Coordinates of C-alpha atoms in Angstrom, one line a residue:
Chain A
M21 CA -28.7 22.2 -22.2
P22 CA -25.0 21.6 -22.9
I23 CA -23.7 18.1 -23.1
H24 CA -23.5 16.8 -19.6
E25 CA -20.2 15.0 -20.0
K26 CA -18.4 18.3 -20.7
S27 CA -19.0 19.3 -17.1
L28 CA -16.8 16.4 -16.0
I29 CA -13.9 17.5 -18.2
R30 CA -11.5 20.3 -17.3
P31 CA -11.9 23.3 -19.5
E32 CA -8.3 23.2 -20.6
N33 CA -8.9 19.7 -22.0
L34 CA -11.7 20.8 -24.2
H35 CA -10.4 22.0 -27.6
V36 CA -12.6 23.8 -30.1
H37 CA -11.0 25.1 -33.3
E38 CA -12.3 28.0 -35.3
E39 CA -10.9 26.7 -38.5
L40 CA -9.6 23.1 -38.7
E41 CA -9.5 20.6 -41.5
I42 CA -8.3 17.0 -40.9
D43 CA -7.9 14.8 -44.0
G44 CA -10.2 16.9 -45.9
V45 CA -12.9 16.9 -43.3
D46 CA -14.0 20.2 -41.8
V47 CA -13.9 19.9 -38.0
S48 CA -14.3 23.6 -37.2
G49 CA -16.4 24.9 -34.4
H50 CA -18.3 23.9 -31.4
W51 CA -19.8 20.7 -32.8
S52 CA -16.4 19.2 -33.3
T53 CA -15.1 19.7 -29.8
F54 CA -11.9 17.6 -29.1
I55 CA -11.1 16.2 -25.7
G56 CA -7.5 16.1 -24.6
S57 CA -6.2 12.9 -23.0
R58 CA -6.3 12.8 -19.2
V59 CA -4.5 9.5 -18.9
V60 CA -1.8 9.3 -16.3
T61 CA 1.2 7.9 -18.1
D62 CA 3.9 8.0 -15.4
Y63 CA 4.7 8.7 -11.8
N64 CA 7.3 11.0 -10.5
E65 CA 8.8 8.7 -8.0
D66 CA 10.9 11.4 -6.3
L67 CA 8.0 13.6 -5.2
E68 CA 7.2 11.8 -2.0
E69 CA 10.8 11.8 -0.9
E70 CA 11.1 15.5 -1.7
I71 CA 8.1 16.4 0.5
A72 CA 9.4 14.0 3.2
A73 CA 12.7 15.9 3.2
L74 CA 11.0 19.1 4.3
P75 CA 10.1 19.8 7.9
G76 CA 6.6 18.4 8.6
G77 CA 6.5 16.0 5.6
E78 CA 8.4 13.2 7.3
H79 CA 5.5 10.9 7.8
I80 CA 3.6 11.3 4.6
H81 CA 4.3 7.7 3.5
R82 CA 2.1 6.4 6.3
C83 CA -1.1 7.6 4.7
W84 CA -3.7 5.0 3.8
Q85 CA -6.3 7.4 2.4
C86 CA -9.0 7.2 5.1
G87 CA -9.9 10.9 4.6
S88 CA -10.0 11.8 8.3
C89 CA -7.8 14.8 7.6
T90 CA -10.1 16.2 4.9
N91 CA -13.2 15.5 7.0
S92 CA -11.9 17.3 10.0
C93 CA -10.4 20.2 8.0
T94 CA -11.4 23.8 8.9
V95 CA -10.6 25.0 5.4
Y96 CA -12.4 22.1 3.6
A97 CA -15.5 23.2 5.5
V98 CA -15.6 26.4 3.5
N99 CA -13.8 25.3 0.3
E100 CA -14.3 21.8 -0.9
D101 CA -11.4 22.1 -3.2
F102 CA -9.1 22.1 -0.2
N103 CA -8.5 18.4 0.2
P104 CA -5.4 17.3 2.1
R105 CA -6.2 13.6 1.7
Y106 CA -6.2 14.0 -2.1
W107 CA -2.9 16.0 -2.2
I108 CA -1.2 13.5 0.1
Y109 CA -2.2 10.8 -2.4
L110 CA -1.0 12.7 -5.4
I111 CA 2.4 13.3 -3.7
R112 CA 2.7 9.7 -2.6
I113 CA 2.2 8.3 -6.1
G114 CA 4.0 11.1 -7.8
M115 CA 1.3 12.9 -9.7
E116 CA 3.1 16.2 -9.7
E117 CA 1.2 18.0 -12.5
E118 CA -2.1 17.2 -10.8
L119 CA -0.7 18.7 -7.5
L120 CA 0.4 21.9 -9.2
R121 CA -3.1 22.5 -10.4
D122 CA -4.0 23.2 -6.8
G123 CA -0.8 25.2 -6.1
D124 CA -2.9 28.3 -5.4
I125 CA -4.9 26.8 -2.6
I126 CA -2.6 24.4 -0.8
W127 CA -0.9 27.2 1.1
Q128 CA -4.3 28.3 2.6
C129 CA -3.9 25.7 5.4
V130 CA -4.7 27.6 8.7
S131 CA -2.6 25.1 10.8
C132 CA -5.5 24.4 13.2
N133 CA -4.1 20.9 13.5
K134 CA -7.5 19.2 13.7
C135 CA -6.2 16.8 11.1
T136 CA -3.2 16.0 13.2
Y137 CA -5.5 15.0 16.0
A138 CA -7.8 13.0 13.7
C139 CA -5.2 11.1 11.7
P140 CA -5.1 7.4 12.8
R141 CA -1.7 6.8 11.3
D142 CA 0.2 9.8 12.7
V143 CA 0.8 11.3 9.2
A144 CA 0.6 14.8 10.7
P145 CA -1.2 16.2 7.7
E146 CA -0.8 19.8 8.8
G147 CA 2.9 19.3 8.6
V148 CA 2.6 17.8 5.2
M149 CA 0.6 20.9 4.0
K150 CA 3.3 23.1 5.4
A151 CA 6.0 21.1 3.7
T152 CA 4.0 21.1 0.4
A153 CA 3.5 24.9 0.5
H154 CA 7.3 25.2 1.2
W155 CA 8.0 22.8 -1.7
L156 CA 5.9 24.8 -4.1
E157 CA 7.9 27.9 -3.2
L158 CA 11.3 26.3 -3.3
K159 CA 10.6 24.8 -6.7
G160 CA 9.4 28.1 -8.0
H161 CA 5.9 27.1 -8.6
R162 CA 4.5 29.8 -6.4
P163 CA 5.8 33.1 -5.1
K164 CA 6.7 33.2 -1.5
S165 CA 3.6 33.7 0.6
P166 CA 3.3 36.7 2.9
S167 CA 3.7 34.5 5.9
I168 CA 7.0 33.1 4.6
L169 CA 8.2 36.6 3.8
F170 CA 7.3 37.7 7.3
D171 CA 9.2 34.7 8.8
E172 CA 12.2 35.7 6.7
V173 CA 12.2 39.3 7.7
F174 CA 11.7 38.3 11.3
S175 CA 14.4 35.6 11.5
E176 CA 16.9 37.6 9.4
Q177 CA 16.7 40.4 12.0
V178 CA 17.1 38.0 14.9
F179 CA 20.0 36.3 13.2
A180 CA 21.7 39.7 12.6
T181 CA 21.2 41.3 16.0
G182 CA 19.8 38.8 18.5
K183 CA 17.0 41.2 19.0
I184 CA 13.6 42.1 17.5
E185 CA 12.8 45.6 16.6
E186 CA 9.1 45.9 15.7
G187 CA 9.3 49.1 13.7
R188 CA 11.9 47.6 11.4
I189 CA 10.1 44.3 11.0
V190 CA 7.0 46.1 9.9
R191 CA 8.9 48.4 7.6
D192 CA 10.9 45.6 6.0
F193 CA 7.9 43.3 5.7
F194 CA 5.9 46.1 3.9
R195 CA 8.8 46.7 1.5
R196 CA 9.1 43.0 0.6
T197 CA 5.4 42.6 0.1
S198 CA 5.3 45.9 -1.8
Q199 CA 2.9 47.6 0.6
P200 CA 2.9 51.3 1.2
L201 CA 4.4 52.2 4.5
V202 CA 1.6 54.7 5.3
Q203 CA -1.6 52.7 5.8
E204 CA -4.7 53.9 7.6
W205 CA -4.7 51.3 10.3
L206 CA -1.0 51.7 11.0
V207 CA -1.2 55.4 11.3
E208 CA -4.1 55.0 13.7
M209 CA -2.0 52.4 15.7
V210 CA 1.0 54.7 15.9
R211 CA -1.2 57.7 16.9
R212 CA -2.7 55.6 19.8
M213 CA 0.8 54.4 20.9
V214 CA 2.0 57.9 21.1
R215 CA -1.0 58.9 23.1
H216 CA -0.9 56.0 25.5
L217 CA 2.6 54.6 25.8
P218 CA 4.9 56.0 28.5
L219 CA 7.4 58.5 27.2
K220 CA 10.4 56.4 28.3
Q221 CA 9.3 53.4 26.2
L222 CA 8.6 55.5 23.2
M223 CA 12.1 56.9 23.5
T224 CA 13.6 53.5 23.8
M225 CA 11.8 52.3 20.7
G226 CA 12.9 55.3 18.7
W227 CA 16.4 55.0 20.0
F228 CA 16.6 51.3 19.0
T229 CA 15.3 52.1 15.6
I230 CA 18.1 54.5 15.0
L231 CA 20.9 52.7 16.8
R232 CA 20.0 49.0 16.0
P233 CA 21.7 47.6 19.1
R234 CA 22.9 44.0 19.2
T235 CA 22.8 41.4 22.0
R236 CA 26.1 41.4 23.7
G237 CA 28.5 38.7 22.5
W238 CA 26.1 37.9 19.6
G239 CA 28.8 37.3 17.1
R240 CA 29.5 33.7 18.0
A241 CA 25.9 32.7 18.2
R242 CA 25.2 34.4 14.9
A243 CA 28.0 32.4 13.2
A244 CA 26.7 29.1 14.6
I245 CA 23.1 29.9 13.6
A246 CA 24.2 31.0 10.1
E247 CA 26.2 27.8 9.7
H248 CA 23.2 25.7 10.8
V249 CA 20.8 27.5 8.5
A250 CA 23.1 27.2 5.6
E251 CA 23.5 23.5 6.2
E252 CA 19.7 22.9 6.5
E253 CA 19.0 24.9 3.3
A254 CA 21.7 23.1 1.4
R255 CA 20.3 19.8 2.5
R256 CA 16.7 20.7 1.5
R257 CA 17.8 22.1 -1.9
A258 CA 19.8 18.9 -2.5
A259 CA 16.8 16.7 -1.6
L260 CA 14.7 18.7 -4.0
G261 CA 17.2 18.3 -6.8
L262 CA 17.9 22.1 -6.8
V263 CA 21.5 22.8 -7.6
D264 CA 22.9 25.8 -5.7
K265 CA 24.2 28.5 -8.0
A266 CA 27.2 29.0 -5.7
T267 CA 28.3 25.4 -6.1
E268 CA 27.7 25.2 -9.8
Chain B
M25 CA -5.9 -52.3 18.9
S26 CA -8.1 -50.1 16.8
K27 CA -7.7 -49.7 13.0
P28 CA -5.5 -46.9 11.8
A29 CA -6.7 -43.6 10.7
L30 CA -6.3 -42.8 7.0
I31 CA -4.9 -39.3 6.3
V32 CA -5.2 -38.1 2.7
G33 CA -2.7 -35.4 1.8
G34 CA 0.8 -34.7 3.1
G35 CA 0.8 -30.9 3.5
P36 CA 0.8 -28.9 6.7
A37 CA -2.7 -30.2 7.7
G38 CA -2.0 -33.8 6.9
L39 CA 1.4 -33.8 8.6
T40 CA -0.1 -32.2 11.7
A41 CA -3.0 -34.7 11.9
A42 CA -0.6 -37.6 11.5
Y43 CA 1.8 -36.3 14.1
A44 CA -1.1 -35.3 16.5
L45 CA -2.6 -38.8 16.3
A46 CA 0.8 -40.5 16.6
S47 CA 1.6 -38.5 19.7
I48 CA -1.4 -40.0 21.5
G49 CA -0.6 -43.5 20.3
Q50 CA -2.9 -43.7 17.3
R51 CA -1.6 -45.4 14.2
T52 CA -2.1 -43.6 10.9
V53 CA -1.5 -44.2 7.2
L54 CA -0.6 -41.0 5.3
V55 CA -1.3 -41.1 1.6
E56 CA 0.3 -38.5 -0.6
K57 CA -0.2 -38.4 -4.4
E58 CA 3.1 -36.6 -5.1
D59 CA 6.3 -38.5 -4.5
R60 CA 7.3 -36.4 -1.4
L61 CA 5.6 -34.8 1.6
G62 CA 5.3 -31.1 2.4
G63 CA 2.3 -30.0 0.4
A64 CA 2.1 -26.6 -1.4
P65 CA 4.8 -24.8 0.7
I66 CA 7.4 -27.5 -0.3
L67 CA 6.1 -28.6 -3.7
S68 CA 5.6 -25.0 -4.9
G69 CA 8.8 -23.8 -3.4
Y70 CA 7.6 -21.1 -1.0
A71 CA 10.2 -18.8 0.5
K72 CA 9.7 -17.2 3.9
L73 CA 6.4 -18.0 5.6
V74 CA 4.0 -15.5 7.1
P75 CA 4.0 -14.7 10.0
S76 CA 7.0 -16.6 11.4
G77 CA 9.5 -15.4 8.7
E78 CA 10.9 -18.9 8.7
W79 CA 11.9 -20.5 5.4
A80 CA 9.3 -23.0 4.2
R81 CA 11.9 -25.7 3.7
D82 CA 12.9 -25.3 7.4
A83 CA 9.5 -25.0 9.0
I84 CA 7.5 -27.5 6.9
G85 CA 10.7 -29.6 6.4
A86 CA 10.8 -30.1 10.1
M87 CA 7.2 -31.2 10.1
V88 CA 8.0 -33.8 7.3
E89 CA 10.9 -35.1 9.3
R90 CA 9.1 -35.7 12.5
V91 CA 6.4 -37.6 10.7
G92 CA 8.9 -39.6 8.7
A93 CA 10.7 -40.6 11.9
N94 CA 7.6 -41.7 13.7
D95 CA 6.9 -45.4 13.8
L96 CA 3.1 -44.9 14.2
V97 CA 2.9 -43.1 10.9
E98 CA 3.1 -45.2 7.7
V99 CA 3.7 -43.0 4.7
R100 CA 2.6 -44.0 1.2
A101 CA 3.7 -41.4 -1.3
G102 CA 3.2 -41.4 -5.0
A103 CA -0.3 -42.9 -4.7
S104 CA -3.8 -41.7 -4.3
V105 CA -7.0 -43.2 -3.0
E106 CA -9.0 -44.8 -5.9
E107 CA -11.8 -46.5 -4.0
F108 CA -13.1 -45.9 -0.5
S109 CA -15.8 -48.3 0.8
G110 CA -17.3 -49.8 3.9
E111 CA -19.0 -48.5 7.0
A112 CA -17.8 -46.0 9.6
G113 CA -15.2 -47.7 11.7
A114 CA -14.4 -50.3 9.1
F115 CA -13.4 -48.5 5.9
T116 CA -11.4 -50.1 3.1
A117 CA -9.4 -47.9 0.8
R118 CA -7.7 -49.1 -2.4
L119 CA -4.8 -47.0 -3.7
T120 CA -3.7 -46.4 -7.3
D121 CA -0.5 -48.4 -6.6
G122 CA -2.8 -51.5 -6.0
S123 CA -2.3 -51.6 -2.3
G124 CA -5.1 -51.5 0.2
I125 CA -5.7 -49.9 3.6
E126 CA -8.1 -51.0 6.4
A127 CA -9.0 -47.8 8.3
G128 CA -11.3 -46.9 11.1
A129 CA -11.6 -43.2 10.1
A130 CA -10.3 -40.9 7.5
I131 CA -9.1 -37.2 7.5
L132 CA -9.1 -35.4 4.2
C133 CA -6.2 -32.9 4.1
T134 CA -6.3 -32.5 0.4
G135 CA -5.6 -28.8 0.3
F136 CA -6.1 -26.4 -2.6
T137 CA -4.9 -25.6 -6.1
H138 CA -3.2 -22.3 -7.0
F139 CA -5.4 -20.2 -9.4
D140 CA -4.1 -20.5 -12.9
S141 CA -3.6 -17.0 -14.1
V142 CA -4.1 -18.0 -17.7
N143 CA -7.8 -17.8 -16.8
K144 CA -7.4 -14.0 -16.6
P145 CA -5.9 -13.4 -20.1
E146 CA -6.4 -9.7 -20.0
W147 CA -3.7 -9.5 -17.3
G148 CA -1.1 -10.8 -19.6
F149 CA 0.1 -14.0 -17.9
G150 CA 1.2 -16.5 -20.5
T151 CA 1.4 -13.7 -23.1
H152 CA 4.1 -11.6 -21.7
A153 CA 7.2 -13.3 -20.1
D154 CA 7.5 -10.7 -17.4
V155 CA 4.0 -11.3 -16.0
V156 CA 4.5 -13.8 -13.2
T157 CA 2.6 -15.1 -10.1
T158 CA 3.3 -14.7 -6.4
T159 CA 4.2 -18.4 -6.4
Q160 CA 6.9 -17.7 -9.0
V161 CA 8.3 -14.8 -7.0
E162 CA 8.4 -17.1 -3.9
Q163 CA 10.5 -19.4 -6.0
M164 CA 12.8 -16.6 -7.1
F165 CA 13.5 -16.0 -3.5
S166 CA 13.6 -19.6 -2.3
S167 CA 16.0 -20.6 -5.1
G168 CA 18.4 -17.8 -4.0
D169 CA 18.3 -16.2 -7.5
G170 CA 16.4 -13.1 -6.4
V171 CA 13.8 -11.2 -8.3
R172 CA 14.6 -10.9 -12.0
C173 CA 12.6 -10.3 -15.2
P174 CA 12.1 -13.7 -16.8
S175 CA 12.5 -12.2 -20.3
D176 CA 16.1 -11.1 -20.0
G177 CA 17.2 -11.6 -16.4
R178 CA 17.4 -7.9 -15.6
K179 CA 16.7 -6.5 -12.2
P180 CA 13.3 -4.8 -12.3
K181 CA 13.1 -1.1 -11.5
R182 CA 9.4 -1.1 -11.2
V183 CA 7.2 -3.9 -10.0
A184 CA 3.4 -3.9 -9.9
I185 CA 1.6 -6.5 -7.8
L186 CA -2.1 -7.0 -8.7
L187 CA -4.3 -8.3 -5.9
C188 CA -7.4 -10.5 -6.2
V189 CA -6.2 -12.5 -9.2
G190 CA -8.6 -15.4 -9.1
S191 CA -10.4 -14.1 -6.1
R192 CA -13.6 -12.0 -5.7
D193 CA -14.3 -12.2 -9.4
R194 CA -17.7 -13.3 -10.6
Q195 CA -16.5 -13.2 -14.2
I196 CA -14.5 -16.4 -13.6
G197 CA -16.7 -17.9 -10.9
R198 CA -14.4 -17.2 -8.0
E199 CA -16.5 -15.2 -5.6
W200 CA -14.5 -15.9 -2.5
C201 CA -11.7 -13.9 -0.9
S202 CA -8.6 -16.1 -0.8
K203 CA -7.7 -14.6 2.5
I204 CA -3.9 -14.9 2.4
C205 CA -2.9 -13.0 -0.8
C206 CA -2.9 -9.5 0.6
T207 CA -0.5 -10.5 3.4
V208 CA 1.6 -12.6 1.0
A209 CA 1.8 -9.7 -1.4
S210 CA 2.8 -7.1 1.2
N211 CA 5.4 -9.6 2.5
L212 CA 6.8 -10.2 -1.0
A213 CA 6.8 -6.4 -1.6
M214 CA 9.0 -5.9 1.4
E215 CA 11.3 -8.7 0.4
I216 CA 11.6 -7.2 -3.1
R217 CA 12.4 -3.7 -1.6
E218 CA 15.0 -5.4 0.7
E219 CA 16.7 -7.2 -2.1
L220 CA 16.4 -4.3 -4.7
P221 CA 16.3 -1.0 -2.7
E222 CA 16.2 0.9 -6.0
C223 CA 13.1 -0.9 -7.2
H224 CA 9.7 0.7 -6.7
V225 CA 6.9 -1.6 -5.7
Y226 CA 3.3 -0.7 -6.4
I227 CA 0.4 -2.8 -5.1
Y228 CA -2.9 -2.4 -7.0
Y229 CA -5.8 -3.3 -4.7
M230 CA -9.6 -3.2 -4.3
D231 CA -9.4 -3.6 -0.5
I232 CA -6.5 -4.6 1.7
R233 CA -7.3 -7.6 3.8
T234 CA -4.2 -8.2 5.9
F235 CA -6.5 -9.6 8.5
G236 CA -5.9 -9.7 12.3
L237 CA -2.4 -9.2 13.5
N238 CA -1.1 -8.9 10.0
E239 CA -2.4 -5.4 9.7
D240 CA 0.5 -3.6 11.2
L241 CA 3.1 -6.3 10.8
Y242 CA 2.6 -6.5 7.1
Y243 CA 0.4 -3.7 5.6
W244 CA 1.6 -0.9 7.8
K245 CA 5.2 -2.1 7.9
S246 CA 5.4 -2.4 4.1
Q247 CA 4.2 1.2 3.8
E248 CA 6.0 2.8 6.7
E249 CA 9.4 1.0 6.6
F250 CA 9.6 -0.2 3.1
K251 CA 7.8 2.6 1.2
V252 CA 5.6 0.2 -0.8
K253 CA 2.9 2.2 -2.6
Y254 CA -0.7 1.1 -2.6
I255 CA -3.0 2.2 -5.4
K256 CA -6.7 1.6 -5.2
A257 CA -7.4 0.4 -8.7
R258 CA -8.5 -2.8 -10.4
I259 CA -6.3 -3.2 -13.5
A260 CA -8.1 -3.4 -16.8
E261 CA -5.3 -5.0 -18.9
V262 CA -1.6 -5.6 -19.0
T263 CA 0.0 -5.1 -22.4
S264 CA 3.4 -4.3 -23.7
D265 CA 5.0 -1.5 -25.7
G266 CA 7.7 -4.0 -26.9
E267 CA 10.1 -3.0 -24.2
R268 CA 8.2 -2.8 -21.0
L269 CA 4.8 -3.9 -19.7
I270 CA 2.0 -1.4 -19.8
V271 CA -0.6 -1.5 -17.0
K272 CA -3.9 0.1 -17.7
G273 CA -6.7 0.8 -15.3
E274 CA -8.3 3.6 -13.3
D275 CA -6.9 5.1 -10.2
T276 CA -10.2 5.3 -8.4
L277 CA -9.0 7.8 -5.8
V278 CA -8.2 10.5 -8.3
K279 CA -10.8 9.3 -10.9
R280 CA -8.2 9.2 -13.6
P281 CA -7.3 6.6 -16.1
I282 CA -3.7 5.2 -15.8
T283 CA -1.3 3.8 -18.3
I284 CA 1.9 3.1 -16.5
P285 CA 5.0 1.2 -17.6
F286 CA 6.4 -1.6 -15.4
D287 CA 9.2 -4.1 -15.7
L288 CA 7.6 -6.9 -13.8
V289 CA 3.9 -7.5 -13.1
V290 CA 3.1 -10.0 -10.3
H291 CA -0.3 -11.7 -10.0
A292 CA -1.3 -12.3 -6.3
I293 CA -3.1 -15.5 -7.2
G294 CA -5.9 -16.9 -5.1
M295 CA -6.6 -20.4 -3.8
D296 CA -8.9 -22.5 -5.9
P297 CA -10.7 -25.6 -4.6
N298 CA -8.4 -28.6 -5.2
V299 CA -8.8 -29.4 -8.9
D300 CA -9.5 -33.0 -7.8
N301 CA -12.4 -32.1 -5.5
L302 CA -15.1 -33.6 -7.7
L303 CA -13.2 -36.8 -7.8
L304 CA -12.5 -36.8 -4.1
S305 CA -16.2 -36.0 -3.4
S306 CA -17.3 -39.1 -5.4
V307 CA -14.5 -41.4 -4.1
F308 CA -15.1 -40.5 -0.4
G309 CA -18.8 -39.8 -0.7
V310 CA -18.6 -36.4 0.9
D311 CA -20.5 -33.3 -0.1
L312 CA -18.8 -30.2 -1.4
E313 CA -19.8 -26.7 -0.3
P314 CA -21.2 -24.3 -2.9
H315 CA -17.7 -23.0 -3.9
G316 CA -16.4 -26.5 -4.5
H317 CA -14.4 -27.0 -1.4
I318 CA -15.0 -30.1 0.8
G319 CA -18.1 -29.2 3.0
R320 CA -18.1 -29.3 6.7
A321 CA -21.1 -30.9 8.4
S322 CA -21.3 -28.4 11.2
V323 CA -19.7 -25.1 12.0
Y324 CA -20.1 -25.2 15.8
D325 CA -20.6 -28.9 16.7
A326 CA -18.4 -31.7 15.4
M327 CA -14.8 -30.8 14.8
G328 CA -13.9 -31.2 11.1
A329 CA -16.8 -33.5 10.3
T330 CA -17.9 -34.0 6.7
S331 CA -21.3 -35.2 5.4
R332 CA -20.1 -38.8 5.8
P333 CA -19.7 -40.2 9.4
G334 CA -16.1 -41.2 10.1
V335 CA -14.6 -39.0 7.4
F336 CA -13.1 -35.7 8.6
V337 CA -11.6 -32.7 6.8
A338 CA -9.0 -30.1 7.7
G339 CA -7.0 -27.3 6.2
A340 CA -7.3 -25.6 2.8
A341 CA -9.5 -28.4 1.6
T342 CA -12.3 -26.6 3.4
G343 CA -11.6 -23.2 1.8
P344 CA -8.8 -20.7 1.6
E345 CA -6.8 -21.1 4.7
T346 CA -3.5 -20.1 6.3
I347 CA -0.9 -22.6 7.3
N348 CA -1.4 -21.7 11.0
D349 CA -5.1 -22.3 10.8
S350 CA -4.7 -25.5 8.7
I351 CA -2.5 -26.8 11.5
A352 CA -5.1 -25.9 14.1
Q353 CA -7.9 -27.5 12.1
A354 CA -5.8 -30.6 11.6
Q355 CA -5.3 -30.9 15.4
A356 CA -9.1 -30.5 15.9
A357 CA -9.8 -33.1 13.2
A358 CA -7.3 -35.5 14.7
M359 CA -9.1 -35.1 18.0
A360 CA -12.4 -35.8 16.4
A361 CA -11.1 -38.8 14.5
Y362 CA -9.5 -40.2 17.7
T363 CA -12.7 -39.8 19.6
F364 CA -14.6 -41.5 16.8
L365 CA -12.1 -44.4 16.6
H366 CA -12.3 -45.0 20.3
G367 CA -16.1 -44.8 20.7
G368 CA -16.3 -41.4 22.3
R369 CA -19.2 -39.0 22.3
A370 CA -18.7 -38.0 18.6
A371 CA -19.2 -41.7 17.6
A372 CA -22.3 -42.0 19.7
K373 CA -23.9 -39.1 17.7

């Protein structure tokens, strides 16, 4: 039976040295396990405002830690490490390192919004989860998630042409997520489309794939959207303390 | 004409009782041991009161003025009651200044004593200059100087307010909740954020008891509008690294020890029983309740009655109390004393 207390300590805080001598005393091996400090020594006071600057995070400061969000959470029901209440707390008091430990599960929120309904203080925890996932990506702590990449492919195409062309979206999305274009399910889907869709529609789709038509008079709308998107992105990057390379 | 009522203590409760009795034509003698009236809000220099937001000197000052201007109230400041004898309806009080009072009834409005933070030495008061009490922060605001670190007068960048200092603490024999400190602390936190927007304010709590209507007006508002941060932790000790204060404890919500630097640490001090209560108990012959406050004879029956017929009690003398409730209790006690003096049902009992 190992020492029980060790189960309470994170593995990375347990230090065992193969060969170590301190002041003439041999402290090598398992019986001289060291425990790293887990004392919180400071808060990052900007963290809450950074999350609040991203869409969905605006009301995070209202949280009073009742746990309604976690209790109602769909993901928590299958993974107890998924704890919105806890992350909101870490953000509010600025325990950034602690938050980053869970960087690989925070984005798993399925946006069912049960928490939004349960929250007595209108924190909108689902929005906070979205903002936090976004923050992790903007700060470079996590690669862009497939869903963010899809959103980008989708919106870039709408911004460029005013239209959506499904074939290109799928192709571009696969390229950005390094997926092969030929996938079993996709081949099957195309085969059925060819079999069942009217000829005219198939021709239109093919035609659009080649010609990439734009919505008439899209130029002005595109300029306005581009300006707005650029402004929003600059605002968010500034709020997160990220300096734009262009303005450096 | 009946004998006057003796009112002991010139704080919000005593001032209210005197004015209430005067307004129905009853003479009173108001004895105050300090040299001026107003009680804790005036003598301790409170700033803006909860929940009105009025300055204490304006709100309580007006109560002092209307009593001072009333012919039916005789004020004897700078003296306290040394001896109190006789039967109900015919009491004789002797004061420390040698004078005497013939009174038909008495109302004890003797209030409370602020907890002395020196009794919690681990939290650094008296050891580190930048550890202060809520009363001192009130004075920083009421003096117009604003919140500064006493050690060098700098504006604090980070303030920690520790709740339940001298409350809910068996170690020091204060098992009660002092009732007002959570609300006072959240109010001060907002005022600090208003005066120093760059300053971060953290409140360390066990529970937040901003009771009744104060919930959203103080607790929620301080979080939502003023971004005051609440951390569920009871602090173990306040030390110093030579430059800043170091607050140690456990953040219970993340199960992690904390060692955080602060510029200013504020103790939200509780309300002790008046330090003179043993003396008052023996002079007036009234029983104290188990915590050491002046005991009430009945919760539901007689208004403000003590164990001695003809002697009534109101305000923070009975336990931690807000100014509003002290005023309400004083009006009730005035009613009871009046009925007693004029042979009403209370006297028949």
